[in-house]
Protein backbone atom coordinates (compact mmCIF):
# COMPACT_ATOMS: atom_id res chain seq x y z
CA UNK A 1 0.00 0.00 0.00
CA UNK A 2 1.19 3.56 -0.66
CA UNK A 3 2.67 5.72 2.08
CA UNK A 4 -0.02 7.55 4.14
CA UNK A 5 -2.52 4.76 3.42
CA UNK A 6 -5.34 4.77 5.98
CA UNK A 7 -6.99 1.52 7.04
CA UNK A 8 -10.75 1.72 6.51
CA UNK A 9 -11.98 -1.48 8.16
CA UNK A 10 -13.13 0.05 11.46
CA UNK A 11 -14.90 2.97 9.82
CA UNK A 12 -16.58 0.51 7.43
CA UNK A 13 -17.77 -1.60 10.36
CA UNK A 14 -19.14 1.47 12.15
CA UNK A 15 -20.91 2.77 9.03
CA UNK A 16 -22.32 -0.67 8.21
CA UNK A 17 -23.55 -1.35 11.74
CA UNK A 18 -25.27 2.03 11.93
CA UNK A 19 -26.83 1.63 8.48
CA UNK A 20 -28.16 -1.76 9.62
CA UNK A 21 -29.63 -0.14 12.75
CA UNK A 22 -31.31 2.49 10.58
CA UNK A 23 -32.90 -0.28 8.52
CA UNK A 24 -34.11 -2.20 11.58
CA UNK A 25 -35.60 0.89 13.21
CA UNK A 26 -37.15 1.91 9.89
CA UNK A 27 -38.99 -1.41 9.73
CA UNK A 28 -40.06 -1.12 13.39
CA UNK A 29 -41.27 2.44 12.83
CA UNK A 30 -43.25 1.37 9.76
CA UNK A 31 -44.84 -1.54 11.64
CA UNK A 32 -45.80 0.78 14.51
CA UNK A 33 -47.15 3.37 12.07
CA UNK A 34 -49.23 0.85 10.12
CA UNK A 35 -50.50 -0.74 13.35
CA UNK A 36 -51.60 2.65 14.65
CA UNK A 37 -49.35 2.45 17.71
CA UNK A 38 -48.71 6.20 17.94
CA UNK A 39 -46.54 6.14 21.06
CA UNK A 40 -44.30 3.39 19.68
CA UNK A 41 -44.21 5.12 16.30
CA UNK A 42 -42.96 8.33 17.96
CA UNK A 43 -40.24 6.44 19.85
CA UNK A 44 -39.13 4.60 16.73
CA UNK A 45 -39.21 7.79 14.65
CA UNK A 46 -36.80 9.51 17.02
CA UNK A 47 -34.67 6.38 17.38
CA UNK A 48 -34.53 5.98 13.61
CA UNK A 49 -33.65 9.65 13.15
CA UNK A 50 -30.85 9.39 15.71
CA UNK A 51 -29.40 6.29 14.06
CA UNK A 52 -29.75 7.94 10.64
CA UNK A 53 -27.69 10.95 11.75
CA UNK A 54 -25.04 8.69 13.30
CA UNK A 55 -25.00 6.47 10.19
CA UNK A 56 -24.63 9.52 7.94
CA UNK A 57 -21.66 10.76 9.97
CA UNK A 58 -20.07 7.29 10.03
CA UNK A 59 -20.62 6.85 6.28
CA UNK A 60 -19.04 10.24 5.54
CA UNK A 61 -16.05 9.43 7.80
CA UNK A 62 -15.63 6.13 5.93
CA UNK A 63 -16.06 7.89 2.56
CA UNK A 64 -13.49 10.54 3.52
CA UNK A 65 -10.96 7.82 4.29
CA UNK A 66 -11.59 5.72 1.19
CA UNK A 67 -11.52 8.90 -0.91
CA UNK A 68 -8.11 9.83 0.56
CA UNK A 69 -6.86 6.31 -0.22
CA UNK A 70 -8.26 6.50 -3.76
CA UNK A 71 -6.26 9.66 -4.30
CA UNK A 72 -3.12 7.77 -3.27
CA UNK A 73 -3.95 5.09 -5.85
CA UNK A 74 -4.67 7.30 -8.87
CA UNK A 75 -3.45 10.77 -7.87
CA UNK A 76 -5.53 13.86 -7.12
CA UNK A 77 -6.50 14.27 -10.77
CA UNK A 78 -8.00 10.77 -10.86
CA UNK A 79 -10.99 12.09 -8.92
CA UNK A 80 -13.44 14.51 -10.54
CA UNK A 81 -14.19 16.40 -7.33
CA UNK A 82 -11.92 17.63 -4.56
CA UNK A 83 -11.99 15.89 -1.21
CA UNK A 84 -14.06 18.67 0.38
CA UNK A 85 -17.04 17.52 -1.70
CA UNK A 86 -17.12 14.29 0.33
CA UNK A 87 -18.86 16.42 2.98
CA UNK A 88 -20.20 19.40 1.05
CA UNK A 89 -21.78 17.20 -1.60
CA UNK A 90 -24.32 15.88 0.89
CA UNK A 91 -25.38 19.25 2.31
CA UNK A 92 -25.33 21.65 -0.66
CA UNK A 93 -28.82 21.85 -2.18
CA UNK A 94 -29.29 20.63 -5.74
CA UNK A 95 -25.75 19.26 -6.18
CA UNK A 96 -26.54 16.81 -3.37
CA UNK A 97 -28.58 14.94 -5.97
CA UNK A 98 -25.45 13.84 -7.87
CA UNK A 99 -22.17 14.94 -6.21
CA UNK A 100 -22.15 12.17 -3.57
CA UNK A 101 -22.65 9.66 -6.39
CA UNK A 102 -19.70 11.17 -8.28
CA UNK A 103 -17.48 10.94 -5.21
CA UNK A 104 -18.43 7.31 -4.56
CA UNK A 105 -18.18 6.18 -8.18
CA UNK A 106 -14.74 7.80 -8.52
CA UNK A 107 -13.58 6.02 -5.35
CA UNK A 108 -15.12 2.80 -6.69
CA UNK A 109 -13.25 3.09 -9.98
CA UNK A 110 -9.94 4.02 -8.34
CA UNK A 111 -10.22 1.21 -5.78
CA UNK A 112 -11.12 -1.58 -8.18
CA UNK A 113 -8.31 -4.07 -8.72
CA UNK A 114 -9.23 -4.08 -12.42
CA UNK A 115 -9.50 -0.36 -13.17
CA UNK A 116 -9.52 -0.92 -16.92
CA UNK A 117 -12.68 -3.05 -16.81
CA UNK A 118 -14.45 -1.82 -13.69
CA UNK A 119 -18.24 -1.85 -13.76
CA UNK A 120 -20.03 0.58 -11.50
CA UNK A 121 -23.58 -0.77 -11.80
CA UNK A 122 -23.82 -1.43 -8.06
CA UNK A 123 -23.01 2.20 -7.30
CA UNK A 124 -25.53 3.38 -9.92
CA UNK A 125 -28.29 1.17 -8.45
CA UNK A 126 -27.46 2.26 -4.89
CA UNK A 127 -27.58 5.93 -5.81
CA UNK A 128 -30.81 5.62 -7.79
CA UNK A 129 -32.43 3.72 -4.92
CA UNK A 130 -31.18 6.29 -2.41
CA UNK A 131 -32.48 9.29 -4.36
CA UNK A 132 -35.83 7.65 -5.17
CA UNK A 133 -36.24 6.58 -1.54
CA UNK A 134 -35.35 10.04 -0.26
CA UNK A 135 -37.66 11.85 -2.70
CA UNK A 136 -40.57 9.43 -2.16
CA UNK A 137 -40.27 9.62 1.63
CA UNK A 138 -40.14 13.43 1.52
CA UNK A 139 -43.18 13.48 -0.78
CA UNK A 140 -45.38 11.28 1.42
CA UNK A 141 -44.23 13.12 4.55
CA UNK A 142 -44.90 16.60 3.16
CA UNK A 143 -48.20 15.46 1.63
CA UNK A 144 -49.27 13.99 4.97
CA UNK A 145 -49.92 10.58 3.42
CA UNK A 146 -50.39 7.94 6.12
CA UNK A 147 -51.91 5.14 4.05
CA UNK A 148 -50.45 1.68 4.54
CA UNK A 149 -49.25 1.06 0.98
CA UNK A 150 -47.13 4.24 0.62
CA UNK A 151 -45.64 3.73 4.10
CA UNK A 152 -44.65 0.16 3.29
CA UNK A 153 -43.34 1.25 -0.13
CA UNK A 154 -41.17 3.91 1.52
CA UNK A 155 -39.81 1.35 3.96
CA UNK A 156 -39.04 -1.10 1.15
CA UNK A 157 -37.25 1.61 -0.82
CA UNK A 158 -35.20 2.41 2.30
CA UNK A 159 -34.34 -1.27 2.72
CA UNK A 160 -33.19 -1.58 -0.89
CA UNK A 161 -31.15 1.62 -0.67
CA UNK A 162 -29.60 0.58 2.65
CA UNK A 163 -28.78 -2.95 1.48
CA UNK A 164 -27.09 -1.58 -1.63
CA UNK A 165 -25.16 0.95 0.48
CA UNK A 166 -23.92 -1.92 2.64
CA UNK A 167 -22.71 -3.75 -0.48
CA UNK A 168 -20.93 -0.64 -1.78
CA UNK A 169 -19.18 -0.11 1.58
CA UNK A 170 -18.19 -3.76 1.72
CA UNK A 171 -16.82 -3.92 -1.82
CA UNK A 172 -14.76 -0.72 -1.63
CA UNK A 173 -13.47 -1.71 1.81
CA UNK A 174 -12.44 -5.14 0.49
CA UNK A 175 -10.68 -3.53 -2.46
CA UNK A 176 -8.81 -1.20 -0.11
CA UNK A 177 -7.87 -3.91 2.39
CA UNK A 178 -4.17 -4.56 3.10
CA UNK A 179 -4.44 -8.00 1.45
CA UNK A 180 -5.47 -6.45 -1.87
CA UNK A 181 -3.50 -7.85 -4.80
CSV table of C-alpha atoms in Angstrom, one decimal:
chain,number,residue,atom,x,y,z
A,1,UNK,CA,0.0,0.0,0.0
A,2,UNK,CA,1.2,3.6,-0.7
A,3,UNK,CA,2.7,5.7,2.1
A,4,UNK,CA,0.0,7.5,4.1
A,5,UNK,CA,-2.5,4.8,3.4
A,6,UNK,CA,-5.3,4.8,6.0
A,7,UNK,CA,-7.0,1.5,7.0
A,8,UNK,CA,-10.7,1.7,6.5
A,9,UNK,CA,-12.0,-1.5,8.2
A,10,UNK,CA,-13.1,0.1,11.5
A,11,UNK,CA,-14.9,3.0,9.8
A,12,UNK,CA,-16.6,0.5,7.4
A,13,UNK,CA,-17.8,-1.6,10.4
A,14,UNK,CA,-19.1,1.5,12.2
A,15,UNK,CA,-20.9,2.8,9.0
A,16,UNK,CA,-22.3,-0.7,8.2
A,17,UNK,CA,-23.6,-1.4,11.7
A,18,UNK,CA,-25.3,2.0,11.9
A,19,UNK,CA,-26.8,1.6,8.5
A,20,UNK,CA,-28.2,-1.8,9.6
A,21,UNK,CA,-29.6,-0.1,12.8
A,22,UNK,CA,-31.3,2.5,10.6
A,23,UNK,CA,-32.9,-0.3,8.5
A,24,UNK,CA,-34.1,-2.2,11.6
A,25,UNK,CA,-35.6,0.9,13.2
A,26,UNK,CA,-37.2,1.9,9.9
A,27,UNK,CA,-39.0,-1.4,9.7
A,28,UNK,CA,-40.1,-1.1,13.4
A,29,UNK,CA,-41.3,2.4,12.8
A,30,UNK,CA,-43.3,1.4,9.8
A,31,UNK,CA,-44.8,-1.5,11.6
A,32,UNK,CA,-45.8,0.8,14.5
A,33,UNK,CA,-47.1,3.4,12.1
A,34,UNK,CA,-49.2,0.8,10.1
A,35,UNK,CA,-50.5,-0.7,13.4
A,36,UNK,CA,-51.6,2.7,14.7
A,37,UNK,CA,-49.4,2.4,17.7
A,38,UNK,CA,-48.7,6.2,17.9
A,39,UNK,CA,-46.5,6.1,21.1
A,40,UNK,CA,-44.3,3.4,19.7
A,41,UNK,CA,-44.2,5.1,16.3
A,42,UNK,CA,-43.0,8.3,18.0
A,43,UNK,CA,-40.2,6.4,19.9
A,44,UNK,CA,-39.1,4.6,16.7
A,45,UNK,CA,-39.2,7.8,14.6
A,46,UNK,CA,-36.8,9.5,17.0
A,47,UNK,CA,-34.7,6.4,17.4
A,48,UNK,CA,-34.5,6.0,13.6
A,49,UNK,CA,-33.7,9.7,13.2
A,50,UNK,CA,-30.8,9.4,15.7
A,51,UNK,CA,-29.4,6.3,14.1
A,52,UNK,CA,-29.7,7.9,10.6
A,53,UNK,CA,-27.7,10.9,11.8
A,54,UNK,CA,-25.0,8.7,13.3
A,55,UNK,CA,-25.0,6.5,10.2
A,56,UNK,CA,-24.6,9.5,7.9
A,57,UNK,CA,-21.7,10.8,10.0
A,58,UNK,CA,-20.1,7.3,10.0
A,59,UNK,CA,-20.6,6.8,6.3
A,60,UNK,CA,-19.0,10.2,5.5
A,61,UNK,CA,-16.1,9.4,7.8
A,62,UNK,CA,-15.6,6.1,5.9
A,63,UNK,CA,-16.1,7.9,2.6
A,64,UNK,CA,-13.5,10.5,3.5
A,65,UNK,CA,-11.0,7.8,4.3
A,66,UNK,CA,-11.6,5.7,1.2
A,67,UNK,CA,-11.5,8.9,-0.9
A,68,UNK,CA,-8.1,9.8,0.6
A,69,UNK,CA,-6.9,6.3,-0.2
A,70,UNK,CA,-8.3,6.5,-3.8
A,71,UNK,CA,-6.3,9.7,-4.3
A,72,UNK,CA,-3.1,7.8,-3.3
A,73,UNK,CA,-4.0,5.1,-5.8
A,74,UNK,CA,-4.7,7.3,-8.9
A,75,UNK,CA,-3.5,10.8,-7.9
A,76,UNK,CA,-5.5,13.9,-7.1
A,77,UNK,CA,-6.5,14.3,-10.8
A,78,UNK,CA,-8.0,10.8,-10.9
A,79,UNK,CA,-11.0,12.1,-8.9
A,80,UNK,CA,-13.4,14.5,-10.5
A,81,UNK,CA,-14.2,16.4,-7.3
A,82,UNK,CA,-11.9,17.6,-4.6
A,83,UNK,CA,-12.0,15.9,-1.2
A,84,UNK,CA,-14.1,18.7,0.4
A,85,UNK,CA,-17.0,17.5,-1.7
A,86,UNK,CA,-17.1,14.3,0.3
A,87,UNK,CA,-18.9,16.4,3.0
A,88,UNK,CA,-20.2,19.4,1.1
A,89,UNK,CA,-21.8,17.2,-1.6
A,90,UNK,CA,-24.3,15.9,0.9
A,91,UNK,CA,-25.4,19.2,2.3
A,92,UNK,CA,-25.3,21.6,-0.7
A,93,UNK,CA,-28.8,21.8,-2.2
A,94,UNK,CA,-29.3,20.6,-5.7
A,95,UNK,CA,-25.8,19.3,-6.2
A,96,UNK,CA,-26.5,16.8,-3.4
A,97,UNK,CA,-28.6,14.9,-6.0
A,98,UNK,CA,-25.4,13.8,-7.9
A,99,UNK,CA,-22.2,14.9,-6.2
A,100,UNK,CA,-22.2,12.2,-3.6
A,101,UNK,CA,-22.7,9.7,-6.4
A,102,UNK,CA,-19.7,11.2,-8.3
A,103,UNK,CA,-17.5,10.9,-5.2
A,104,UNK,CA,-18.4,7.3,-4.6
A,105,UNK,CA,-18.2,6.2,-8.2
A,106,UNK,CA,-14.7,7.8,-8.5
A,107,UNK,CA,-13.6,6.0,-5.3
A,108,UNK,CA,-15.1,2.8,-6.7
A,109,UNK,CA,-13.2,3.1,-10.0
A,110,UNK,CA,-9.9,4.0,-8.3
A,111,UNK,CA,-10.2,1.2,-5.8
A,112,UNK,CA,-11.1,-1.6,-8.2
A,113,UNK,CA,-8.3,-4.1,-8.7
A,114,UNK,CA,-9.2,-4.1,-12.4
A,115,UNK,CA,-9.5,-0.4,-13.2
A,116,UNK,CA,-9.5,-0.9,-16.9
A,117,UNK,CA,-12.7,-3.0,-16.8
A,118,UNK,CA,-14.4,-1.8,-13.7
A,119,UNK,CA,-18.2,-1.9,-13.8
A,120,UNK,CA,-20.0,0.6,-11.5
A,121,UNK,CA,-23.6,-0.8,-11.8
A,122,UNK,CA,-23.8,-1.4,-8.1
A,123,UNK,CA,-23.0,2.2,-7.3
A,124,UNK,CA,-25.5,3.4,-9.9
A,125,UNK,CA,-28.3,1.2,-8.5
A,126,UNK,CA,-27.5,2.3,-4.9
A,127,UNK,CA,-27.6,5.9,-5.8
A,128,UNK,CA,-30.8,5.6,-7.8
A,129,UNK,CA,-32.4,3.7,-4.9
A,130,UNK,CA,-31.2,6.3,-2.4
A,131,UNK,CA,-32.5,9.3,-4.4
A,132,UNK,CA,-35.8,7.7,-5.2
A,133,UNK,CA,-36.2,6.6,-1.5
A,134,UNK,CA,-35.4,10.0,-0.3
A,135,UNK,CA,-37.7,11.8,-2.7
A,136,UNK,CA,-40.6,9.4,-2.2
A,137,UNK,CA,-40.3,9.6,1.6
A,138,UNK,CA,-40.1,13.4,1.5
A,139,UNK,CA,-43.2,13.5,-0.8
A,140,UNK,CA,-45.4,11.3,1.4
A,141,UNK,CA,-44.2,13.1,4.6
A,142,UNK,CA,-44.9,16.6,3.2
A,143,UNK,CA,-48.2,15.5,1.6
A,144,UNK,CA,-49.3,14.0,5.0
A,145,UNK,CA,-49.9,10.6,3.4
A,146,UNK,CA,-50.4,7.9,6.1
A,147,UNK,CA,-51.9,5.1,4.1
A,148,UNK,CA,-50.4,1.7,4.5
A,149,UNK,CA,-49.2,1.1,1.0
A,150,UNK,CA,-47.1,4.2,0.6
A,151,UNK,CA,-45.6,3.7,4.1
A,152,UNK,CA,-44.6,0.2,3.3
A,153,UNK,CA,-43.3,1.2,-0.1
A,154,UNK,CA,-41.2,3.9,1.5
A,155,UNK,CA,-39.8,1.3,4.0
A,156,UNK,CA,-39.0,-1.1,1.2
A,157,UNK,CA,-37.2,1.6,-0.8
A,158,UNK,CA,-35.2,2.4,2.3
A,159,UNK,CA,-34.3,-1.3,2.7
A,160,UNK,CA,-33.2,-1.6,-0.9
A,161,UNK,CA,-31.1,1.6,-0.7
A,162,UNK,CA,-29.6,0.6,2.6
A,163,UNK,CA,-28.8,-2.9,1.5
A,164,UNK,CA,-27.1,-1.6,-1.6
A,165,UNK,CA,-25.2,0.9,0.5
A,166,UNK,CA,-23.9,-1.9,2.6
A,167,UNK,CA,-22.7,-3.7,-0.5
A,168,UNK,CA,-20.9,-0.6,-1.8
A,169,UNK,CA,-19.2,-0.1,1.6
A,170,UNK,CA,-18.2,-3.8,1.7
A,171,UNK,CA,-16.8,-3.9,-1.8
A,172,UNK,CA,-14.8,-0.7,-1.6
A,173,UNK,CA,-13.5,-1.7,1.8
A,174,UNK,CA,-12.4,-5.1,0.5
A,175,UNK,CA,-10.7,-3.5,-2.5
A,176,UNK,CA,-8.8,-1.2,-0.1
A,177,UNK,CA,-7.9,-3.9,2.4
A,178,UNK,CA,-4.2,-4.6,3.1
A,179,UNK,CA,-4.4,-8.0,1.4
A,180,UNK,CA,-5.5,-6.5,-1.9
A,181,UNK,CA,-3.5,-7.8,-4.8
